[in-house]
mmCIF file with all atom_site columns, C-alpha atoms in Angstrom:
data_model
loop_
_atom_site.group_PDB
_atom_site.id
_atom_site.type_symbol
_atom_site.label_atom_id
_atom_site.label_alt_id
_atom_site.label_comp_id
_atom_site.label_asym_id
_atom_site.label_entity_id
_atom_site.label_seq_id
_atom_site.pdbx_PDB_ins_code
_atom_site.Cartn_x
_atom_site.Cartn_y
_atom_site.Cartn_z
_atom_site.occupancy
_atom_site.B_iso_or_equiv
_atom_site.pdbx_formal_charge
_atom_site.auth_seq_id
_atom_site.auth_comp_id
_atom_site.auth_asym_id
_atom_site.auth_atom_id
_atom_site.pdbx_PDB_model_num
ATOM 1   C CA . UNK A 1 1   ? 4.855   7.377   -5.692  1.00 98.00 ? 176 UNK A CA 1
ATOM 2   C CA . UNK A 1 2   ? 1.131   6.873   -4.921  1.00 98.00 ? 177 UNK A CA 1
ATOM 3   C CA . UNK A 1 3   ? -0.371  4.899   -2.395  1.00 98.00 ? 178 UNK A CA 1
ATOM 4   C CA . UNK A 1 4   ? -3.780  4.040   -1.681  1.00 98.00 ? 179 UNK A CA 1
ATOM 5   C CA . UNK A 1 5   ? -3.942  2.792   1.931   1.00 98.00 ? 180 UNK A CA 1
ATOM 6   C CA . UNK A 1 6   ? -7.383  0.921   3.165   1.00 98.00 ? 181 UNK A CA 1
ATOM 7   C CA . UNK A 1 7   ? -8.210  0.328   6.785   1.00 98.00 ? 182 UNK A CA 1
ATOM 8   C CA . UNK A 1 8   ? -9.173  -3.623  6.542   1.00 98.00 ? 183 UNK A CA 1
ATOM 9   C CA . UNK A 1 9   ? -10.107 -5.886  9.181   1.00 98.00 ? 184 UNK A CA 1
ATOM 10  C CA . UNK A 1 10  ? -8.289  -8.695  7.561   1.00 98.00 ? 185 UNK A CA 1
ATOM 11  C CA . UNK A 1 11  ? -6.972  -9.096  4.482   1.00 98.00 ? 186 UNK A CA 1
ATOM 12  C CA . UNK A 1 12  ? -5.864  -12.347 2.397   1.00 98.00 ? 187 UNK A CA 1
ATOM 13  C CA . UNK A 1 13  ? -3.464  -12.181 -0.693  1.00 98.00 ? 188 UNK A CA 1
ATOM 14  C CA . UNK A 1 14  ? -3.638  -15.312 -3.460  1.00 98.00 ? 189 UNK A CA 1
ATOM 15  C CA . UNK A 1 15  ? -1.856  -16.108 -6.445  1.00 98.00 ? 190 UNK A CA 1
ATOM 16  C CA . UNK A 1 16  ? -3.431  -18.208 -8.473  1.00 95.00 ? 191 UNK A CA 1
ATOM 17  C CA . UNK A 1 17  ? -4.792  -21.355 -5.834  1.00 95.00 ? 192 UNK A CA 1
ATOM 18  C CA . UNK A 1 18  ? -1.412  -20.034 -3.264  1.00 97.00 ? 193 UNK A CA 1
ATOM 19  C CA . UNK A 1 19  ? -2.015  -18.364 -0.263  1.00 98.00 ? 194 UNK A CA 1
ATOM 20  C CA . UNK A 1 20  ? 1.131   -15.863 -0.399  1.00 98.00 ? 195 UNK A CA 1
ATOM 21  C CA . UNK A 1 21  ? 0.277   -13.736 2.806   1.00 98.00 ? 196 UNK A CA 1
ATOM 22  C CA . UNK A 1 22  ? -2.335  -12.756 5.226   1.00 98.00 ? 197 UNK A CA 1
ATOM 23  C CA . UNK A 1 23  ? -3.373  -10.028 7.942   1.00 98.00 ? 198 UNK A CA 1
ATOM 24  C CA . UNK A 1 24  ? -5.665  -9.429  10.333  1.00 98.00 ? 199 UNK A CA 1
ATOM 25  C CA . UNK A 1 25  ? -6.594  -5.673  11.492  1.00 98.00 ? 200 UNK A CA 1
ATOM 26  C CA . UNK A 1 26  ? -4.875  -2.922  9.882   1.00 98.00 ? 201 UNK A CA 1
ATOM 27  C CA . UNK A 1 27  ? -3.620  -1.948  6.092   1.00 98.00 ? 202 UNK A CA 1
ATOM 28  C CA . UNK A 1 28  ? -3.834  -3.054  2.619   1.00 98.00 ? 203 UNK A CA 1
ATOM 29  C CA . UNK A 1 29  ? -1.504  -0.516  1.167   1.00 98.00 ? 204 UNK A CA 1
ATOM 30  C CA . UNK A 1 30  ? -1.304  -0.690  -2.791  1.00 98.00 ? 205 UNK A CA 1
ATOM 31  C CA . UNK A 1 31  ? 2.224   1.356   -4.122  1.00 98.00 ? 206 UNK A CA 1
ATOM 32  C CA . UNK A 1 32  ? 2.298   2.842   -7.560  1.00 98.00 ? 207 UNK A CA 1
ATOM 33  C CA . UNK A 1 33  ? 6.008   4.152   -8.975  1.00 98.00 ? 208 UNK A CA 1
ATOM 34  C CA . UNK A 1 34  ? 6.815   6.541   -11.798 1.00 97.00 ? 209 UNK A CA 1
ATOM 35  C CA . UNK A 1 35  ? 9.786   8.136   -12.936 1.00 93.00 ? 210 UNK A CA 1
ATOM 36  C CA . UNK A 1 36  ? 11.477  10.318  -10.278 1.00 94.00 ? 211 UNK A CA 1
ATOM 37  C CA . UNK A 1 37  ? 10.858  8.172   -7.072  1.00 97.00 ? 212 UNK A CA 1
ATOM 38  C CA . UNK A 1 38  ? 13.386  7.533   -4.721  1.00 98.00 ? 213 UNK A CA 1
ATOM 39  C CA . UNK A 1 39  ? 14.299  5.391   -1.243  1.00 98.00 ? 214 UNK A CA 1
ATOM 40  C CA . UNK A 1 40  ? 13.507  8.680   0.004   1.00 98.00 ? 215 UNK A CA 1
ATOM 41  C CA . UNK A 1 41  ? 10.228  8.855   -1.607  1.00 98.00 ? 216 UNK A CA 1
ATOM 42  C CA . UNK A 1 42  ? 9.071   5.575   0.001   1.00 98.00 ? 217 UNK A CA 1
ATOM 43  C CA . UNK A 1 43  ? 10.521  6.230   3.565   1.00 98.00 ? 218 UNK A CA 1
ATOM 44  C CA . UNK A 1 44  ? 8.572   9.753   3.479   1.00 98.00 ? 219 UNK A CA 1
ATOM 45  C CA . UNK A 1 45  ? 5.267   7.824   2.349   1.00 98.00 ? 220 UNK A CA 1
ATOM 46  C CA . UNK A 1 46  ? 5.822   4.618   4.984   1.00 98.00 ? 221 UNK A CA 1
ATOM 47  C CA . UNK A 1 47  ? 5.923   7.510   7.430   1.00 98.00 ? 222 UNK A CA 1
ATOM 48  C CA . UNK A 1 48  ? 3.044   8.958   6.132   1.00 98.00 ? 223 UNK A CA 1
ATOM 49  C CA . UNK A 1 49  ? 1.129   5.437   6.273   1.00 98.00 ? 224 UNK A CA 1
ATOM 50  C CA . UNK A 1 50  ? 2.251   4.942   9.702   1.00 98.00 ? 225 UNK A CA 1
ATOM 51  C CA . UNK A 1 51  ? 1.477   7.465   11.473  1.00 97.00 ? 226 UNK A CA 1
ATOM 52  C CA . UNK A 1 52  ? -2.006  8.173   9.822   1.00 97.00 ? 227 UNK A CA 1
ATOM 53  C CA . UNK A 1 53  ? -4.469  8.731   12.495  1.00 98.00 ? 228 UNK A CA 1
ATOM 54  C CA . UNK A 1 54  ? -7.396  6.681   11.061  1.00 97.00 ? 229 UNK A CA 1
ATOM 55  C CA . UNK A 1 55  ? -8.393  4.072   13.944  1.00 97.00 ? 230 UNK A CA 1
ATOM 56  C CA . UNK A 1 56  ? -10.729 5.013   16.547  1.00 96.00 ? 231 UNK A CA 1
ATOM 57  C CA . UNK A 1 57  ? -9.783  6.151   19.784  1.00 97.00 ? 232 UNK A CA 1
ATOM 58  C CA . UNK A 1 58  ? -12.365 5.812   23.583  1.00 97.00 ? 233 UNK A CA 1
ATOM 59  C CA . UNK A 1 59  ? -14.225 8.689   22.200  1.00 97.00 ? 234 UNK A CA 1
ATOM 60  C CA . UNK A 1 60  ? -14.988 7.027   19.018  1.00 96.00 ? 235 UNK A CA 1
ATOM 61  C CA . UNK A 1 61  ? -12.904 9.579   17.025  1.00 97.00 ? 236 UNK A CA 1
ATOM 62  C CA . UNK A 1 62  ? -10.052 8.725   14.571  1.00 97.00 ? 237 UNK A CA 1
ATOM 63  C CA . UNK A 1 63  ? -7.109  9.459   16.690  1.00 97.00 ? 238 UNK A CA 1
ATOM 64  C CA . UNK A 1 64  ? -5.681  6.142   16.852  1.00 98.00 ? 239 UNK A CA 1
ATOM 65  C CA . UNK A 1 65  ? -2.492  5.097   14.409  1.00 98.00 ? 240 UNK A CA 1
ATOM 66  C CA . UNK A 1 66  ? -1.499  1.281   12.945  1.00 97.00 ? 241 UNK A CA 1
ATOM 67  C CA . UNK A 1 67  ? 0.869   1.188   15.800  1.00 97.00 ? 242 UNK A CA 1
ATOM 68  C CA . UNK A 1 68  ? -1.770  2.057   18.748  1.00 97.00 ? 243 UNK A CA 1
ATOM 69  C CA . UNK A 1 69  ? -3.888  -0.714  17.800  1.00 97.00 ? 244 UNK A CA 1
ATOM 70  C CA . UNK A 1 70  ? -1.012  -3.212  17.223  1.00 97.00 ? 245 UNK A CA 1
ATOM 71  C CA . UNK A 1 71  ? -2.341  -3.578  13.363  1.00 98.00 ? 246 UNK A CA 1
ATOM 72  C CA . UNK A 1 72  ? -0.526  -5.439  10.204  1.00 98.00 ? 247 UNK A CA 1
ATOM 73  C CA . UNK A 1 73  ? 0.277   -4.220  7.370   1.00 98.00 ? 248 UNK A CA 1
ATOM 74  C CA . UNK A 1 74  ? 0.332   -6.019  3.670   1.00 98.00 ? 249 UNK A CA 1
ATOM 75  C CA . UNK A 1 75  ? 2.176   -3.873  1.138   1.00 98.00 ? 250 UNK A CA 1
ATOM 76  C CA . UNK A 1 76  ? 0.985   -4.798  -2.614  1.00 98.00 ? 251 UNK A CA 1
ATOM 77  C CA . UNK A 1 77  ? 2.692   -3.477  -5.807  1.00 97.00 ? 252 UNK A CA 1
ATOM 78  C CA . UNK A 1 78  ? 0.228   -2.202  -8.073  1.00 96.00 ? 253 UNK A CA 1
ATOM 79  C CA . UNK A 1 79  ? 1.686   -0.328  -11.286 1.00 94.00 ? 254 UNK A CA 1
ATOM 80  C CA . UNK A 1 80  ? -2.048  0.876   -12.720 1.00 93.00 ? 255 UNK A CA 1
ATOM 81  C CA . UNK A 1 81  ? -2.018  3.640   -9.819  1.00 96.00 ? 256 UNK A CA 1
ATOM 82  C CA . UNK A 1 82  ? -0.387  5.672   -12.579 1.00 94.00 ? 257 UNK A CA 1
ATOM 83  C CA . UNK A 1 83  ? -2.538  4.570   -15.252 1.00 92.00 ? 258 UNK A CA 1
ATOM 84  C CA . UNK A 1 84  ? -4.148  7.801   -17.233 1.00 92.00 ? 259 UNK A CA 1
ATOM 85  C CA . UNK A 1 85  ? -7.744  7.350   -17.941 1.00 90.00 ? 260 UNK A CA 1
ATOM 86  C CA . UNK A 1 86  ? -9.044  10.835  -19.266 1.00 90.00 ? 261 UNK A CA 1
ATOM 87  C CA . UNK A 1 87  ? -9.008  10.008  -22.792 1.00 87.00 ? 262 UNK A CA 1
ATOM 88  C CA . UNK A 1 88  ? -9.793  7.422   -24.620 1.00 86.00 ? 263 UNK A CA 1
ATOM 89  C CA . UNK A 1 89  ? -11.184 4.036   -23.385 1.00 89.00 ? 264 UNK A CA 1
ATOM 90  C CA . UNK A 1 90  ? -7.715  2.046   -22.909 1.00 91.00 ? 265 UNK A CA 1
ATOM 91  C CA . UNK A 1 91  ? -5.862  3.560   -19.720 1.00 93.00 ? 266 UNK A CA 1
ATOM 92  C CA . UNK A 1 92  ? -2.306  4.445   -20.588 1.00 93.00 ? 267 UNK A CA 1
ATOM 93  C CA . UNK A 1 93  ? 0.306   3.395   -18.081 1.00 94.00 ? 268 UNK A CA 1
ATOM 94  C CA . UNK A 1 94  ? 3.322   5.484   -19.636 1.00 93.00 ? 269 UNK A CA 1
ATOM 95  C CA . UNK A 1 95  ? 3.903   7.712   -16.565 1.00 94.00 ? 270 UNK A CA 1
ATOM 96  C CA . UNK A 1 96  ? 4.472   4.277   -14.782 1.00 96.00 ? 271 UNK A CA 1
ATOM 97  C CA . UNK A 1 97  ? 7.799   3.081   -13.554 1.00 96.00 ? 272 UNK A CA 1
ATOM 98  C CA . UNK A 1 98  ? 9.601   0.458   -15.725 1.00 96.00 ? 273 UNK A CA 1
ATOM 99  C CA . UNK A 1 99  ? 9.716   -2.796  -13.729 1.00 96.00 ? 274 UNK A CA 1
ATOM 100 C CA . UNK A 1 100 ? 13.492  -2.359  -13.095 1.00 96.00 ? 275 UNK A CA 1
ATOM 101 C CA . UNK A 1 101 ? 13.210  1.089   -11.406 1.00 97.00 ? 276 UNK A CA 1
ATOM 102 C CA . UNK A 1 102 ? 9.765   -0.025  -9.469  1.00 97.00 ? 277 UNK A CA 1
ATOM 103 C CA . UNK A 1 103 ? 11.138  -3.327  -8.436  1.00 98.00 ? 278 UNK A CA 1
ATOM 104 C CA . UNK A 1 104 ? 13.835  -2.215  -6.058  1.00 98.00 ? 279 UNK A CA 1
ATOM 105 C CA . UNK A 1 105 ? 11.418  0.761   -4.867  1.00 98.00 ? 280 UNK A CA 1
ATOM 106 C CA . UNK A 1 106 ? 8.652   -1.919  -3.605  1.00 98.00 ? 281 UNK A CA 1
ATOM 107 C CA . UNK A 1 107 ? 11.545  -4.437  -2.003  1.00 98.00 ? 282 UNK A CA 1
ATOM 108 C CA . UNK A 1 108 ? 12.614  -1.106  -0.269  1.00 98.00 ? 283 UNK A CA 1
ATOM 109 C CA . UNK A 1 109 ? 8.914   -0.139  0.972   1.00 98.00 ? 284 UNK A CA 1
ATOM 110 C CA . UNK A 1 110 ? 8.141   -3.537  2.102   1.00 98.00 ? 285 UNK A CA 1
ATOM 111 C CA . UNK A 1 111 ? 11.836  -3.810  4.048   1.00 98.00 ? 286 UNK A CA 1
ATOM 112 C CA . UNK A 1 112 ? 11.234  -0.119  5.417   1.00 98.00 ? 287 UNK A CA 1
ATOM 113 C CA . UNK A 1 113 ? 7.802   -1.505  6.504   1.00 98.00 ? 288 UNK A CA 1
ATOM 114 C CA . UNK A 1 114 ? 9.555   -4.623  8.021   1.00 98.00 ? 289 UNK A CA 1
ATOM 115 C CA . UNK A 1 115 ? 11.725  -2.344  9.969   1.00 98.00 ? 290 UNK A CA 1
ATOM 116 C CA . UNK A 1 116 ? 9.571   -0.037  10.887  1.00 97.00 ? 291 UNK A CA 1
ATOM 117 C CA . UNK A 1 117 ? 6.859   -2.787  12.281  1.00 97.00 ? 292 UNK A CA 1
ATOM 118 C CA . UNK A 1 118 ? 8.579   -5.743  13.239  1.00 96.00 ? 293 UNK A CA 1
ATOM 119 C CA . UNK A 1 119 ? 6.945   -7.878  10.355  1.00 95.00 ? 294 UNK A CA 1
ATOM 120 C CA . UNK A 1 120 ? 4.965   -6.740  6.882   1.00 98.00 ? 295 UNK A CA 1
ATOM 121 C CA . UNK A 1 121 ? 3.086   -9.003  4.187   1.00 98.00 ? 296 UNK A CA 1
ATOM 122 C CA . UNK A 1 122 ? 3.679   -9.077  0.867   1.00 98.00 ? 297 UNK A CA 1
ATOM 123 C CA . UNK A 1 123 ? 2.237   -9.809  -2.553  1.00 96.00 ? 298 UNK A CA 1
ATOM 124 C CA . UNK A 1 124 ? 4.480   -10.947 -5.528  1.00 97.00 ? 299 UNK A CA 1
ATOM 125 C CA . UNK A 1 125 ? 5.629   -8.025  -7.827  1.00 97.00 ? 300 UNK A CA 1
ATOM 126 C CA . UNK A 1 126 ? 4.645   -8.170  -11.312 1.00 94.00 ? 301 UNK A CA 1
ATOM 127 C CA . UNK A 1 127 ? 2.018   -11.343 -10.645 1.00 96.00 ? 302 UNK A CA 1
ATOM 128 C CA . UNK A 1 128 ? -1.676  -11.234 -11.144 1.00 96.00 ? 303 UNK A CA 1
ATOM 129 C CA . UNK A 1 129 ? -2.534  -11.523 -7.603  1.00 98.00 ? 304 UNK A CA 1
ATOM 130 C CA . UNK A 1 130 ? -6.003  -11.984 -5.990  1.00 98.00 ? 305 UNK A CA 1
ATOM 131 C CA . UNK A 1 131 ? -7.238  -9.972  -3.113  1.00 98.00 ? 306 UNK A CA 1
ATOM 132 C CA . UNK A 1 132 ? -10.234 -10.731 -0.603  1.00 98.00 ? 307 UNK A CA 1
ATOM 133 C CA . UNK A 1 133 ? -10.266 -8.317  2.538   1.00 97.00 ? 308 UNK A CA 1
ATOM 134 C CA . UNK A 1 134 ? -12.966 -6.527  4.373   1.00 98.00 ? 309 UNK A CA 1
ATOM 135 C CA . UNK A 1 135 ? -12.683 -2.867  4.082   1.00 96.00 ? 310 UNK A CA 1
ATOM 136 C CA . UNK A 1 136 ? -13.476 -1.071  7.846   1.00 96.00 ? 311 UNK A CA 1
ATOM 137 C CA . UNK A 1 137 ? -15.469 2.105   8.044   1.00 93.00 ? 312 UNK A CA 1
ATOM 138 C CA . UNK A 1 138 ? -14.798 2.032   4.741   1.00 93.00 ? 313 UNK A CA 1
ATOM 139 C CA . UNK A 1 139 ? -11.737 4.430   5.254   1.00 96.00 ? 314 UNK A CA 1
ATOM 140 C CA . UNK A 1 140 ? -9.669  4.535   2.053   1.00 97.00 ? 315 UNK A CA 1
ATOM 141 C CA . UNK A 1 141 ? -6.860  7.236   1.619   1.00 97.00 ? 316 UNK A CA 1
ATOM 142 C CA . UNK A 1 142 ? -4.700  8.749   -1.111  1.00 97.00 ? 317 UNK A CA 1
ATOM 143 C CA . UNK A 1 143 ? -1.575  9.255   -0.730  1.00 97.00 ? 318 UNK A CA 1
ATOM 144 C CA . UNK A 1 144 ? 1.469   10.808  -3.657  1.00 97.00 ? 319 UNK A CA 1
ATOM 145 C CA . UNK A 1 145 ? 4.457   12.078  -2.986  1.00 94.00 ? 320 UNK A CA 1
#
């Protein structure tokens, strides 16, 4: 499981002219599956996202976790976070999961999320899905498990 996770200051999610969810302050959290991942692959990495320590604290350094500053969370499916790029000019998404396996992995990272916060937004699995949101700091991390 990859994630990249992206300290936002709001965040809006569209598919096609639909609004399907929105956040203020906190993450836009993009999950990639392959082969291998588990429930307890996803509850390690919505740990992980959670308690990252990458919002500013009094003394202006990053000390400060989602849950300090009260911030949202929107959880997007994105299966190209396994796409291989190094040769060639066409990525190749083998090492992806199939949608059956990755399917029930994102509903169980948004629902951990859910429990975990109190509330998480979504985008629609396997749609084309627009994205606008305003990236703070910019502070972008990596995460695999």
């Amino acid at each position: 499981m990859r994630v990249i996770l992206q300290r936002v200051n709001h965040a809006r999610l569209t598919v096609g002219d639909k609004e399907i969810s929105k956040i203020g302050e906190g993450y836009l959290v993009l999950v990639g599956y392959t082969q291998g991942d588990t429930f307890e692959t996803c509850k390690y990495l919505v740990d992980r996202v959670i308690g990252m320590r990458i919002f500013k604290d009094e003394n202006n350094k990053l000390n400060k976790t989602l849950t300090d500053v009260g911030g949202e969370v929107m959880v997007v499916s994105n299966f190209t976070l396994y796409g291989n790029a190094f040769s060639g000019r066409r990525p190749d998404f083998s090492k992806s999961a199939k949608y059956d396996e990755a399917k029930p992995l994102y509903d169980f990272t948004a629902q951990e999320f859910e429990r975990r916060l109190g509330k998480v937004a979504t985008g629609v699995f396997g749609e084309h899905m627009h994205i606008d949101m305003s990236n703070d700091g910019p502070i972008t991390m990596f995460l695999e498990k």
